[in-house]
Amino acid sequence: AWTDWMVQLDDDWKDFNAQIEEEKKAWIEEKEGDWVILLKHLQNKWLHFNPNLDAEYQTDMLAKSETWDERQWKMWISTEGKQLLEMDLKKWFTNNEMIYCKWTMDEWNEWKNEKIKEWVTSEWKESEDQYWSKYDDATIQTLTVAERNQWFKWKERIYREGIEWKNWIAIKESKFVNANWNSWSEWKNEKRLEFNDWIEAFVEKWIRQKQWLIWTDERKNFANRQKAAPGGVAAAPGVFAPRPAFGAPSGFAPRPGFAAPSQPPRYSFAAASGYVAPSATSEAAPATSEAPASAEATTALSSETTTPVNPEETAASPETTTVNPEATPVNPEAPVAEPEKKEEEPAAEPLLAIEPAQTEPAALEAAPST
């Protein structure tokens, strides 16, 4: 029975692997759209002054750049500025890599646990394990010689099955993980080359348009708003508004992909019964890491109790304030002060577009030089 089941397991593995390959292709296609959004986000972010730049990147660029001349600005964007853009790209890759790896491993763990569960819960197997697991090395002395021989054969068989299962899982998991990593690495390397071309074009146009002049003007406007705002702190409108970080709902939010919301209990091999199901209150452990342990596992259910809210509330004071009828009446002819007119702020500078390398060139036209 075990040999036949392992043969069928190989066929099921091929079907599972083919399905995962199709889902990986769909996931990569989805990332293509996210890639376009990323380049647009970086372009808009680095064309304008960012008051939080020093805090975000742990640098002192804003403090140093107040008195920079044209040569210093060109040097900065060509060196440190490019490195900061590279940091943004690295964060994006790392975030998506974590999502991708978690999804693929969740799919694999769910599949292999379902398979071993099918085996250990088959009717004849469950009945046999329940019968023989009642005995141990001490209590088998009460059995006949023939029954003891059957018990030893049962123990030997489940141990052998456990070893075969662990070896099979280790081989398939290695192939599965390597194939997934190769697919992701190939796509990431392709985008890395594309980004290198894009950043060179971006820096060249940033210098040609003298974008530091826009930064300087926006920085002065931001400082003036801070002085005029109550408490000296102003929320920067328009292009100065806080920009969403990676992981925020702005096109960079992690997508769950195809990962299952939860995993079923994982079964493993044990010394007596051959398999043990973990309790519901503990985290499921991979079937490949269990060593022979016990005959059966029991499931512990836990319930949550909530403390009722005290319905008593403090009553409000019924006292009311009496209006003095002899109070001096308001003079209806008193002049009303006209509200002070606020000066309208000039409209925010339009975003300067930059044309990334082979990425929606029509939508990203260059703005006139300043």
CSV table of C-alpha atoms in Angstrom, one decimal, residues 31-292:
chain,number,residue,atom,x,y,z
A,31,LYS,CA,4.7,42.9,-10.8
A,32,GLU,CA,5.2,44.4,-14.3
A,33,GLY,CA,2.4,46.8,-13.6
A,34,ASP,CA,3.8,47.6,-10.2
A,35,TRP,CA,7.2,48.3,-11.8
A,36,VAL,CA,5.7,51.0,-13.9
A,37,ILE,CA,4.1,52.6,-10.8
A,38,LEU,CA,7.4,52.4,-9.0
A,39,LEU,CA,9.3,54.4,-11.7
A,40,LYS,CA,6.6,57.0,-11.7
A,41,HIS,CA,6.7,57.3,-8.0
A,42,LEU,CA,10.5,57.7,-7.9
A,43,GLN,CA,10.4,60.3,-10.7
A,44,ASN,CA,7.9,62.5,-8.9
A,45,LYS,CA,9.6,62.1,-5.6
A,46,TRP,CA,13.1,63.1,-6.8
A,47,LEU,CA,12.0,66.0,-9.0
A,48,HIS,CA,10.9,68.0,-6.0
A,49,PHE,CA,12.1,69.0,-2.6
A,50,ASN,CA,11.5,66.5,0.2
A,51,PRO,CA,11.6,68.1,3.7
A,52,ASN,CA,12.0,64.6,5.2
A,53,LEU,CA,14.9,63.5,3.1
A,54,ASP,CA,17.5,63.6,5.9
A,55,ALA,CA,15.3,61.6,8.3
A,56,GLU,CA,14.3,59.1,5.7
A,57,TYR,CA,17.8,58.3,4.5
A,58,GLN,CA,19.8,59.0,7.6
A,59,THR,CA,21.8,61.8,5.9
A,60,ASP,CA,22.6,65.5,6.4
A,61,MET,CA,22.2,66.5,2.8
A,62,LEU,CA,19.6,69.2,3.5
A,63,ALA,CA,21.8,70.9,6.1
A,64,LYS,CA,24.8,70.9,3.8
A,65,SER,CA,23.1,72.0,0.6
A,66,GLU,CA,21.8,75.4,1.7
A,67,THR,CA,24.9,77.1,0.2
A,68,TRP,CA,25.7,74.8,-2.7
A,69,ASP,CA,26.5,76.1,-6.1
A,70,GLU,CA,25.8,74.5,-9.4
A,71,ARG,CA,28.9,72.3,-9.4
A,72,GLN,CA,28.1,70.9,-6.0
A,73,TRP,CA,24.5,70.0,-7.0
A,74,LYS,CA,25.7,68.2,-10.1
A,75,MET,CA,28.2,66.3,-8.1
A,76,TRP,CA,25.6,65.3,-5.5
A,77,ILE,CA,22.9,64.0,-7.9
A,78,SER,CA,25.6,62.1,-9.8
A,79,THR,CA,26.9,60.3,-6.7
A,80,GLU,CA,25.0,60.3,-3.4
A,81,GLY,CA,21.7,61.1,-5.1
A,82,LYS,CA,22.0,58.1,-7.3
A,83,GLN,CA,22.8,56.0,-4.3
A,84,LEU,CA,19.6,57.1,-2.6
A,85,LEU,CA,17.6,56.2,-5.6
A,86,GLU,CA,19.3,52.8,-5.5
A,87,MET,CA,18.2,52.4,-1.9
A,88,ASP,CA,14.6,53.0,-2.9
A,89,LEU,CA,14.9,50.2,-5.6
A,90,LYS,CA,16.5,47.8,-3.1
A,91,LYS,CA,13.6,48.3,-0.6
A,92,TRP,CA,11.1,47.6,-3.3
A,93,PHE,CA,12.9,44.4,-4.4
A,94,THR,CA,13.3,43.2,-0.8
A,95,ASN,CA,9.6,43.8,0.0
A,96,ASN,CA,8.4,41.9,-3.1
A,97,GLU,CA,10.9,39.1,-2.6
A,98,MET,CA,9.6,38.4,0.9
A,99,ILE,CA,6.0,38.3,-0.4
A,100,TYR,CA,7.0,36.0,-3.3
A,101,CYS,CA,9.0,33.5,-1.1
A,102,LYS,CA,6.3,33.4,1.6
A,103,TRP,CA,3.6,32.7,-0.9
A,104,THR,CA,5.5,29.8,-2.7
A,105,MET,CA,6.5,28.2,0.6
A,106,ASP,CA,2.9,28.5,2.0
A,107,GLU,CA,1.6,26.7,-1.1
A,108,TRP,CA,4.2,24.0,-0.8
A,109,ASN,CA,3.7,23.4,2.9
A,110,GLU,CA,-0.1,23.3,2.5
A,111,TRP,CA,0.2,20.7,-0.3
A,112,LYS,CA,2.6,18.3,1.4
A,113,ASN,CA,0.7,18.4,4.7
A,114,GLU,CA,-2.5,17.6,2.8
A,115,LYS,CA,-0.8,14.6,1.2
A,116,ILE,CA,0.5,13.1,4.4
A,117,LYS,CA,-2.8,13.7,6.1
A,118,GLU,CA,-4.5,11.6,3.3
A,119,TRP,CA,-2.2,8.7,4.1
A,120,VAL,CA,-2.4,8.7,7.9
A,121,THR,CA,-6.2,9.2,7.9
A,122,SER,CA,-7.0,6.4,5.5
A,123,GLU,CA,-9.4,4.0,7.1
A,124,TRP,CA,-7.3,0.8,7.3
A,125,LYS,CA,-4.2,2.8,8.4
A,126,GLU,CA,-5.9,4.6,11.1
A,127,SER,CA,-7.5,1.4,12.5
A,128,GLU,CA,-4.2,-0.4,12.5
A,129,ASP,CA,-2.3,2.4,14.2
A,130,GLN,CA,-5.0,2.7,16.9
A,131,TYR,CA,-4.8,-1.0,17.7
A,132,TRP,CA,-1.0,-1.4,17.9
A,133,SER,CA,-0.2,2.0,19.5
A,134,LYS,CA,-1.8,0.8,22.7
A,135,TYR,CA,1.2,-1.4,23.4
A,136,ASP,CA,4.8,-0.5,24.2
A,137,ASP,CA,8.0,-2.5,25.0
A,138,ALA,CA,6.6,-3.4,28.4
A,139,THR,CA,3.0,-4.3,27.7
A,140,ILE,CA,3.7,-6.4,24.6
A,141,GLN,CA,4.9,-9.1,27.0
A,142,THR,CA,1.2,-9.8,27.6
A,143,LEU,CA,0.8,-10.7,23.9
A,144,THR,CA,1.3,-14.0,22.3
A,145,VAL,CA,4.5,-14.6,20.3
A,146,ALA,CA,2.7,-14.2,17.0
A,147,GLU,CA,1.1,-10.9,18.1
A,148,ARG,CA,4.5,-9.6,19.4
A,149,ASN,CA,6.0,-10.4,16.0
A,150,GLN,CA,3.2,-8.5,14.3
A,151,TRP,CA,3.8,-5.5,16.6
A,152,PHE,CA,7.5,-5.5,15.8
A,153,LYS,CA,6.8,-5.6,12.1
A,154,TRP,CA,4.3,-2.7,12.5
A,155,LYS,CA,7.0,-0.6,14.4
A,156,GLU,CA,9.6,-1.4,11.7
A,157,ARG,CA,7.3,-0.5,8.9
A,158,ILE,CA,6.2,2.9,10.2
A,159,TYR,CA,9.8,3.8,10.9
A,160,ARG,CA,10.8,2.9,7.4
A,161,GLU,CA,7.9,4.9,5.9
A,162,GLY,CA,8.9,7.9,8.0
A,163,ILE,CA,12.4,7.8,6.6
A,164,GLU,CA,11.3,7.4,3.1
A,165,TRP,CA,8.8,10.3,3.5
A,166,LYS,CA,11.4,12.6,4.9
A,167,ASN,CA,13.9,11.9,2.1
A,168,TRP,CA,11.3,12.4,-0.6
A,169,ILE,CA,10.2,15.7,0.9
A,170,ALA,CA,13.8,16.9,1.2
A,171,ILE,CA,14.5,16.2,-2.5
A,172,LYS,CA,11.3,17.8,-3.8
A,173,GLU,CA,11.5,20.8,-1.5
A,174,SER,CA,15.1,21.5,-2.8
A,175,LYS,CA,13.9,21.4,-6.4
A,176,PHE,CA,10.9,23.5,-5.6
A,177,VAL,CA,12.8,26.3,-3.8
A,178,ASN,CA,15.6,26.5,-6.3
A,179,ALA,CA,13.1,26.7,-9.2
A,180,ASN,CA,11.2,29.5,-7.5
A,181,TRP,CA,14.3,31.4,-6.7
A,182,ASN,CA,15.6,31.1,-10.3
A,183,SER,CA,12.4,32.5,-11.7
A,184,TRP,CA,12.5,35.5,-9.3
A,185,SER,CA,16.2,36.2,-9.8
A,186,GLU,CA,15.8,36.2,-13.6
A,187,TRP,CA,13.0,38.8,-13.5
A,188,LYS,CA,14.9,40.9,-10.9
A,189,ASN,CA,18.1,41.0,-12.9
A,190,GLU,CA,16.2,42.0,-16.0
A,191,LYS,CA,14.6,44.9,-14.0
A,192,ARG,CA,17.9,45.9,-12.5
A,193,LEU,CA,19.4,46.5,-16.0
A,194,GLU,CA,16.3,48.4,-17.0
A,195,PHE,CA,16.6,50.6,-13.9
A,196,ASN,CA,20.3,51.3,-14.6
A,197,ASP,CA,19.3,52.8,-18.0
A,198,TRP,CA,16.4,54.7,-16.4
A,199,ILE,CA,18.5,56.3,-13.6
A,200,GLU,CA,21.2,57.5,-16.0
A,201,ALA,CA,18.6,59.2,-18.2
A,202,PHE,CA,16.9,60.7,-15.1
A,203,VAL,CA,20.1,62.1,-13.6
A,204,GLU,CA,21.1,63.6,-17.0
A,205,LYS,CA,17.8,65.4,-17.4
A,206,TRP,CA,17.8,66.5,-13.7
A,207,ILE,CA,21.1,68.3,-14.4
A,208,ARG,CA,20.0,69.6,-17.8
A,209,GLN,CA,16.8,71.1,-16.3
A,210,LYS,CA,18.8,72.5,-13.3
A,211,GLN,CA,16.3,70.8,-11.1
A,212,TRP,CA,18.1,72.1,-7.9
A,213,LEU,CA,16.6,75.5,-8.6
A,214,ILE,CA,13.1,74.0,-8.2
A,215,TRP,CA,14.3,72.3,-5.0
A,216,THR,CA,15.6,75.6,-3.7
A,217,ASP,CA,12.4,77.6,-4.5
A,218,GLU,CA,10.2,74.9,-2.9
A,219,ARG,CA,12.4,74.7,0.1
A,220,LYS,CA,12.0,78.5,0.7
A,221,ASN,CA,8.3,78.3,0.3
A,222,PHE,CA,8.1,75.4,2.7
A,223,ALA,CA,10.2,77.4,5.3
A,224,ASN,CA,7.9,80.4,4.9
A,225,ARG,CA,4.8,78.3,5.5
A,226,GLN,CA,6.4,76.8,8.6
A,227,LYS,CA,7.0,80.3,10.0
A,228,ALA,CA,3.5,81.5,9.2
A,229,ALA,CA,1.7,78.4,10.6
A,230,PRO,CA,0.5,78.2,14.2
A,231,GLY,CA,3.2,76.7,16.3
A,232,GLY,CA,5.7,77.0,13.5
A,233,VAL,CA,4.8,73.7,11.9
A,234,ALA,CA,3.0,73.5,8.6
A,235,ALA,CA,1.7,70.6,6.7
A,236,ALA,CA,3.3,70.8,3.3
A,237,PRO,CA,0.6,70.9,0.6
A,238,GLY,CA,1.0,69.7,-3.0
A,239,VAL,CA,4.3,68.3,-3.9
A,240,PHE,CA,5.5,68.8,-0.3
A,241,ALA,CA,2.9,66.5,1.2
A,242,PRO,CA,4.3,63.4,2.9
A,243,ARG,CA,4.9,60.8,0.3
A,244,PRO,CA,3.7,57.2,0.9
A,245,ALA,CA,6.3,54.8,1.9
A,246,PHE,CA,6.7,51.3,0.5
A,247,GLY,CA,4.0,49.0,1.9
A,248,ALA,CA,1.4,51.8,2.1
A,249,PRO,CA,-1.8,51.6,0.0
A,250,SER,CA,-0.3,53.7,-2.8
A,251,GLY,CA,0.5,51.1,-5.4
A,252,PHE,CA,3.3,49.5,-3.3
A,253,ALA,CA,1.1,47.6,-0.8
A,254,PRO,CA,2.1,44.0,-0.4
A,255,ARG,CA,-0.3,41.7,-2.3
A,256,PRO,CA,-1.1,38.4,-0.7
A,257,GLY,CA,-0.7,36.6,-4.1
A,258,PHE,CA,-1.9,33.1,-4.0
A,259,ALA,CA,-1.0,32.2,-0.4
A,260,ALA,CA,-3.6,30.4,1.6
A,261,PRO,CA,-5.0,32.3,4.6
A,262,SER,CA,-4.1,29.5,6.9
A,263,GLN,CA,-2.4,26.1,6.9
A,264,PRO,CA,-4.0,22.8,8.0
A,265,PRO,CA,-2.5,20.9,10.9
A,266,ARG,CA,0.7,19.2,9.9
A,267,TYR,CA,1.1,15.5,10.5
A,268,SER,CA,4.4,13.8,11.3
A,269,PHE,CA,5.7,10.4,12.1
A,270,ALA,CA,5.8,9.1,15.6
A,271,ALA,CA,7.4,6.1,17.3
A,272,ALA,CA,4.3,4.3,18.3
A,273,SER,CA,1.4,5.1,15.9
A,274,GLY,CA,3.6,6.4,13.1
A,275,TYR,CA,2.0,9.8,12.9
A,276,VAL,CA,1.1,12.6,15.3
A,277,ALA,CA,-1.3,15.5,14.7
A,278,PRO,CA,-0.3,18.7,16.6
A,279,SER,CA,-2.6,20.3,19.0
A,280,ALA,CA,-4.9,23.1,17.8
A,281,THR,CA,-3.3,25.5,20.2
A,282,SER,CA,0.2,25.1,19.0
A,283,GLU,CA,1.8,26.1,15.7
A,284,ALA,CA,1.9,23.4,13.0
A,285,ALA,CA,5.3,21.9,12.5
A,286,PRO,CA,6.5,20.6,9.1
A,287,ALA,CA,6.1,16.9,8.6
A,288,THR,CA,9.7,16.5,7.7
A,289,SER,CA,11.1,17.6,11.0
A,290,GLU,CA,9.2,15.4,13.4
A,291,ALA,CA,11.0,12.5,15.1
A,292,PRO,CA,9.2,9.4,16.5
